[in-house]
XYZ file of N, CA and C in Angstrom:
501
model
N -24.191 58.249 97.788
C -24.235 56.798 97.432
C -23.117 55.953 98.230
N -23.003 54.689 98.004
C -22.033 53.856 98.479
C -20.309 54.232 98.204
N -20.239 54.819 97.097
C -18.913 55.492 96.518
C -18.696 56.880 97.546
N -19.883 57.109 97.839
C -19.873 58.665 98.860
C -19.802 59.642 97.730
N -20.190 59.609 96.629
C -20.216 60.331 95.526
C -21.617 60.885 95.463
N -22.086 62.215 95.060
C -23.259 62.633 95.269
C -24.119 61.631 93.898
N -25.308 61.996 93.701
C -25.961 61.177 92.892
C -26.970 62.271 92.662
N -27.217 62.611 91.450
C -28.318 63.217 91.252
C -29.498 62.713 90.809
N -30.742 63.377 90.897
C -31.836 62.825 90.460
C -32.790 61.555 91.075
N -32.032 61.935 92.756
C -32.774 61.132 93.563
C -33.676 61.949 94.202
N -35.550 60.966 93.762
C -36.468 61.469 94.610
C -36.243 61.607 96.182
N -37.102 62.214 97.079
C -36.950 62.436 98.161
C -38.114 62.702 98.665
N -38.797 62.179 99.190
C -40.076 62.648 100.324
C -39.975 62.541 101.543
N -40.934 63.060 101.959
C -41.081 63.058 103.416
C -42.774 62.671 103.749
N -42.679 61.623 104.803
C -44.105 61.463 105.324
C -44.854 62.369 105.574
N -46.295 62.407 105.265
C -47.533 63.116 104.864
C -47.032 63.923 103.940
N -46.356 63.887 103.556
C -46.546 64.771 101.860
C -47.132 64.295 100.673
N -47.760 63.087 100.911
C -48.835 62.309 99.764
C -47.586 62.012 98.771
N -48.215 62.671 97.180
C -46.979 62.157 96.007
C -46.066 63.005 95.658
N -45.922 64.389 96.694
C -44.861 65.612 96.808
C -43.449 64.725 96.741
N -42.612 65.086 95.885
C -41.127 65.087 96.246
C -40.017 65.995 95.958
N -39.074 65.943 96.357
C -38.254 67.057 95.663
C -36.745 65.927 95.166
N -36.343 66.387 94.524
C -35.153 65.597 93.692
C -33.767 66.355 93.690
N -32.820 65.660 94.017
C -31.317 65.984 94.283
C -30.565 66.482 93.027
N -30.071 67.686 93.168
C -29.326 68.072 92.127
C -28.184 67.636 91.557
N -27.715 68.111 90.780
C -25.979 67.546 90.386
C -25.179 67.417 91.244
N -25.066 68.262 92.528
C -24.370 68.171 93.395
C -24.891 66.965 94.723
N -25.720 66.707 94.642
C -26.434 65.631 95.583
C -27.203 66.516 96.518
N -27.511 67.768 96.451
C -28.328 68.956 97.495
C -29.954 68.270 97.453
N -30.165 68.873 98.162
C -31.855 68.790 98.040
C -32.041 69.723 99.259
N -33.299 70.448 99.396
C -34.113 71.168 99.937
C -35.299 70.647 100.230
N -35.987 70.089 101.993
C -36.935 69.700 101.871
C -37.604 71.060 103.072
N -37.890 72.324 102.200
C -38.265 73.834 102.631
C -39.230 73.519 103.745
N -40.373 72.749 103.947
C -41.771 72.906 104.483
C -41.677 72.009 105.631
N -40.147 71.702 106.124
C -40.229 69.976 107.235
C -40.064 71.419 108.362
N -41.389 70.661 109.154
C -41.758 71.369 110.761
C -40.813 70.865 111.964
N -40.445 71.255 112.972
C -39.392 70.894 113.907
C -40.137 69.526 114.486
N -38.891 68.516 114.407
C -39.704 67.316 114.940
C -39.014 65.977 114.083
N -39.616 64.625 114.665
C -38.788 63.379 113.907
C -40.035 63.026 112.741
N -39.219 63.145 111.330
C -39.772 62.649 110.032
C -39.120 61.787 109.741
N -40.144 61.287 109.135
C -39.517 59.776 108.081
C -39.243 60.279 106.418
N -38.071 60.341 106.167
C -37.923 60.587 104.709
C -37.562 59.700 103.877
N -37.959 59.033 102.868
C -37.891 58.116 101.738
C -37.020 58.785 100.433
N -36.553 57.781 100.101
C -35.776 58.621 98.723
C -35.636 57.139 97.860
N -35.671 57.552 96.490
C -35.550 56.130 95.674
C -35.005 57.164 94.366
N -34.402 56.167 93.607
C -33.720 56.548 91.975
C -33.851 54.992 91.223
N -34.302 55.092 90.062
C -34.422 53.629 89.217
C -32.425 53.439 89.426
N -32.425 51.949 89.409
C -31.404 51.801 89.671
C -30.520 51.353 90.623
N -31.138 51.995 92.267
C -30.861 51.995 93.318
C -32.069 51.686 94.306
N -31.255 51.060 95.581
C -31.877 50.603 96.572
C -32.680 51.797 96.907
N -34.340 51.274 97.094
C -35.040 52.605 97.766
C -34.299 52.448 99.160
N -34.625 53.813 100.105
C -34.233 53.622 101.527
C -35.182 54.834 102.183
N -34.885 54.700 103.332
C -35.974 55.605 104.199
C -35.076 55.992 105.453
N -35.323 57.153 106.126
C -34.343 57.292 107.494
C -35.603 58.154 108.052
N -35.340 57.993 109.476
C -35.979 58.831 110.451
C -34.503 60.310 110.665
N -35.411 60.914 110.179
C -34.362 62.541 110.654
C -35.183 63.546 111.471
N -34.588 64.123 112.655
C -35.028 65.015 113.750
C -34.747 66.301 113.146
N -35.791 67.476 112.886
C -36.104 68.842 112.343
C -35.824 69.528 113.593
N -34.844 70.772 113.846
C -35.061 71.388 115.093
C -35.430 72.546 114.510
N -35.567 73.817 115.089
C -36.076 74.652 114.710
C -34.878 75.739 113.682
N -33.938 75.535 113.880
C -33.432 75.924 112.874
C -32.857 75.021 111.521
N -33.538 73.909 111.537
C -32.991 73.220 110.131
C -32.442 71.785 110.729
N -32.228 71.254 109.461
C -31.288 69.943 109.840
C -30.539 69.856 108.518
N -29.536 69.170 108.584
C -28.668 68.793 107.812
C -28.755 67.489 107.778
N -29.168 66.528 106.633
C -28.769 64.968 106.406
C -27.900 64.469 105.449
N -27.222 63.312 105.519
C -26.902 62.952 104.219
C -27.437 61.648 104.066
N -27.912 61.229 102.849
C -28.315 60.235 102.912
C -27.757 59.137 101.927
N -27.568 57.751 101.942
C -26.653 56.937 101.590
C -27.568 55.697 100.682
N -27.266 56.424 99.469
C -28.163 55.600 98.396
C -27.304 54.638 97.889
N -27.664 53.340 97.968
C -26.935 52.155 97.169
C -27.220 51.773 95.989
N -26.317 51.897 94.863
C -26.645 51.160 93.637
C -26.620 49.678 93.534
N -27.509 49.200 92.524
C -28.293 47.724 92.383
C -26.388 47.547 92.223
N -26.684 45.893 92.349
C -25.460 44.991 91.446
C -26.083 44.022 90.266
N -25.141 43.443 90.083
C -25.444 42.342 88.850
C -24.722 41.163 88.980
N -25.118 39.919 88.263
C -24.227 38.760 88.324
C -24.350 38.194 87.453
N -23.418 37.811 86.705
C -23.718 36.709 85.005
C -22.947 35.374 85.420
N -23.323 34.442 84.533
C -22.540 33.430 84.770
C -22.873 32.353 83.756
N -22.497 30.891 84.234
C -22.758 30.055 82.805
C -23.063 28.834 84.121
N -24.192 28.237 83.945
C -24.268 27.012 84.206
C -24.439 25.300 83.151
N -23.211 24.816 83.856
C -22.791 23.421 82.628
C -23.048 22.228 83.567
N -23.266 21.332 82.838
C -23.197 19.978 83.583
C -22.217 19.644 83.696
N -21.815 18.300 84.250
C -20.696 17.527 85.117
C -19.376 17.325 83.441
N -20.151 17.313 82.402
C -19.050 17.441 81.442
C -18.920 18.568 80.856
N -19.174 19.939 81.343
C -18.670 20.801 80.895
C -19.590 21.557 79.592
N -20.749 20.875 79.364
C -21.747 21.222 78.352
C -22.833 22.624 79.232
N -22.766 23.223 78.381
C -24.088 24.378 78.865
C -25.364 23.882 78.740
N -26.080 24.172 79.987
C -27.225 23.587 80.415
C -28.408 24.919 80.540
N -29.397 24.363 79.400
C -30.277 25.235 78.805
C -31.665 25.453 79.599
N -32.312 26.483 80.171
C -33.651 26.497 81.158
C -33.164 25.869 82.487
N -32.382 26.395 83.113
C -32.030 26.317 84.543
C -32.408 27.765 85.155
N -33.485 27.862 85.921
C -33.574 28.863 87.016
C -32.423 29.391 87.704
N -31.940 30.614 88.014
C -30.951 30.717 88.858
C -31.782 31.905 89.715
N -31.728 31.562 90.848
C -32.125 32.459 92.248
C -31.314 33.154 92.887
N -30.856 34.543 92.760
C -29.825 35.006 93.541
C -30.739 36.201 94.051
N -30.502 36.842 95.465
C -31.234 38.021 96.233
C -32.526 38.263 95.553
N -33.345 37.067 95.696
C -34.841 37.215 95.502
C -35.382 37.336 93.984
N -34.499 37.589 93.150
C -34.532 37.654 91.819
C -34.444 36.424 91.194
N -34.905 36.539 89.772
C -34.648 35.042 89.320
C -34.103 35.155 87.524
N -33.545 34.375 87.313
C -33.292 34.671 85.849
C -33.198 33.138 85.052
N -33.194 32.796 83.896
C -33.209 31.411 83.254
C -31.987 31.300 82.419
N -31.572 30.463 82.261
C -30.349 30.381 81.412
C -30.795 29.858 79.888
N -29.751 30.390 79.231
C -30.356 30.139 77.752
C -29.833 29.096 77.324
N -29.630 28.812 75.796
C -29.005 27.734 75.379
C -27.701 27.583 75.980
N -27.395 28.832 75.623
C -25.325 28.778 75.885
C -25.392 28.655 77.302
N -26.395 28.352 78.132
C -26.138 27.825 79.511
C -26.027 29.472 80.483
N -26.083 30.467 79.931
C -25.864 32.081 80.296
C -26.688 32.158 81.119
N -26.618 32.895 82.425
C -27.370 33.611 82.965
C -27.393 35.091 83.339
N -28.374 36.145 83.545
C -27.628 37.459 83.744
C -28.750 37.942 84.940
N -28.373 37.984 86.077
C -29.460 38.362 87.164
C -28.876 39.962 87.598
N -29.988 41.029 87.107
C -29.891 42.487 87.572
C -30.598 42.658 88.821
N -30.306 44.166 88.962
C -31.129 44.832 90.031
C -30.911 44.150 91.629
N -29.841 43.782 92.019
C -29.613 42.659 93.011
C -29.208 43.849 94.004
N -29.930 43.802 94.959
C -29.400 44.891 96.437
C -27.869 43.933 96.917
N -27.403 44.532 97.068
C -26.047 44.420 97.939
C -26.246 43.573 98.992
N -25.521 42.137 99.141
C -25.958 42.009 100.223
C -24.748 40.203 100.189
N -25.389 39.796 100.877
C -24.544 38.019 100.970
C -25.855 36.812 100.902
N -25.719 36.376 99.610
C -26.897 35.219 99.392
C -26.110 33.899 99.053
N -27.296 32.971 99.056
C -26.889 31.556 98.735
C -27.536 31.877 97.481
N -26.713 31.175 96.477
C -27.237 30.668 95.046
C -28.136 29.558 95.066
N -29.306 29.398 94.573
C -30.164 28.774 94.212
C -30.332 28.258 92.748
N -30.112 27.073 92.237
C -30.550 26.499 90.768
C -31.572 25.579 90.708
N -32.510 25.961 90.029
C -33.721 24.921 89.822
C -33.755 24.168 88.497
N -33.677 23.455 88.258
C -33.338 22.275 86.915
C -35.156 22.045 86.633
N -35.901 22.662 85.271
C -36.738 21.933 84.784
C -37.056 20.664 84.717
N -38.409 20.014 84.854
C -38.353 18.431 84.663
C -38.123 18.008 83.825
N -38.177 18.647 82.369
C -37.888 18.340 81.537
C -36.405 17.785 81.164
N -35.608 18.423 82.091
C -34.193 18.250 81.925
C -33.786 16.917 82.765
N -34.421 16.995 84.060
C -34.429 16.112 85.073
C -34.865 14.483 84.580
N -35.504 14.601 83.547
C -36.016 13.204 82.939
C -35.327 12.786 81.825
N -34.513 14.247 81.046
C -33.873 13.186 79.767
C -32.774 13.222 80.505
N -32.086 13.493 81.713
C -30.592 13.243 82.148
C -30.901 11.944 82.886
N -31.833 11.562 83.290
C -31.830 10.675 84.520
C -31.502 9.068 83.995
N -30.593 8.430 84.559
C -30.027 7.134 84.642
C -30.919 6.027 85.185
N -30.869 4.890 84.676
C -32.027 3.650 85.599
C -30.770 2.973 85.743
N -30.200 2.468 86.884
C -29.417 0.975 87.203
C -30.138 0.218 87.203
N -30.161 -0.739 86.195
C -30.951 -2.165 86.096
C -30.794 -2.609 87.300
N -29.801 -2.980 87.506
C -28.763 -3.904 88.677
C -29.177 -3.471 90.280
N -29.052 -2.521 90.138
C -29.743 -1.838 91.805
C -31.041 -1.629 91.373
N -31.744 -0.961 90.719
C -33.180 -0.906 90.429
C -33.380 0.962 90.227
N -32.300 1.740 90.836
C -32.258 2.970 91.008
C -32.052 3.721 90.054
N -33.080 4.797 90.358
C -32.512 6.056 89.604
C -31.768 6.806 89.565
N -30.956 7.291 88.738
C -30.114 9.200 89.202
C -30.177 9.593 88.381
N -29.936 10.985 88.629
C -30.027 12.028 87.914
C -29.955 13.166 88.544
N -29.895 14.451 88.334
C -30.352 15.624 88.829
C -31.418 15.864 89.901
N -31.161 16.650 90.834
C -31.949 17.000 91.997
C -32.984 17.964 91.466
N -33.947 18.423 91.714
C -34.861 19.463 91.389
C -34.370 20.804 92.044
N -33.800 21.152 93.021
C -33.354 22.094 93.580
C -31.926 21.904 93.834
N -30.656 22.827 93.457
C -29.940 22.847 93.804
C -28.988 23.960 94.904
N -29.141 24.023 95.952
C -28.286 25.416 96.760
C -26.716 25.374 96.667
N -26.460 26.452 96.492
C -25.056 26.196 96.725
C -24.859 26.323 98.134
N -23.607 25.683 98.870
C -23.288 25.753 100.180
C -22.708 26.954 100.683
N -21.803 27.703 100.101
C -20.938 29.014 100.642
C -22.091 30.288 100.319
N -21.813 30.882 100.887
C -22.671 32.363 100.603
C -21.676 33.350 100.033
N -22.654 33.885 98.850
C -21.622 34.660 97.966
C -22.075 36.151 98.583
N -20.997 37.358 98.747
C -21.321 38.413 98.666
C -21.424 39.121 97.785
N -22.156 40.045 97.551
C -22.341 41.073 95.994
C -22.380 42.355 96.864
N -21.419 42.974 96.550
C -21.278 44.365 96.805
C -21.922 45.169 96.027
N -22.483 46.252 96.970
C -23.872 47.393 95.886
C -22.733 47.739 94.813
N -23.331 48.313 93.586
C -22.905 48.128 92.326
C -21.733 47.352 91.712
N -21.688 46.400 91.948
C -20.698 45.120 91.516
C -21.298 44.964 90.324
N -20.592 44.134 89.562
C -20.595 43.496 88.280
C -19.645 42.207 88.177
N -20.503 41.087 88.762
C -19.743 39.970 89.321
C -20.006 39.442 87.877
N -19.202 38.704 87.028
C -19.140 38.307 85.745
C -18.198 36.737 86.306
N -18.303 35.676 85.062
C -17.947 34.693 84.677
C -18.315 33.909 85.811
N -19.278 33.601 86.853
C -19.637 33.352 88.065
C -19.981 31.832 87.419
N -19.224 30.854 87.231
C -19.636 29.434 86.571
C -19.661 28.774 87.484
N -21.093 28.072 87.057
C -21.224 26.700 87.893
C -21.437 25.295 87.062
């Protein structure tokens, strides 16, 4: 795992095995007992972790392989307007995943792969329409943009639980 601690229950398969897999033990060990010498693609997965794969070179006397499986991360926070009021219905995108804010303006994005992302917020049409202000003097209408992307990248470490990310 990313913490370098063993992970039990990881399903490991090898190209050409079809639906067959082995599962890692409580100590993280596993045995691919019918691997012939040569290069093989090994895939691994476990709920709550990123799927992974690697190429393994098996020699006549076998091979020892260490797989690194990374736990998913989470991010939660609150979206507020310029007066500090929570904004309901805002779609928050992070790491290819989406969550929507509730009445309290809170979002909770889960199952995020560790990495660096730019957060994107999409405001529903109804909210933009309701909060638009028309300036009679200039004739312009002001309000929220449809999509707002943060300019700064946010790095989320594998397995992290980022809280109180308020915007």
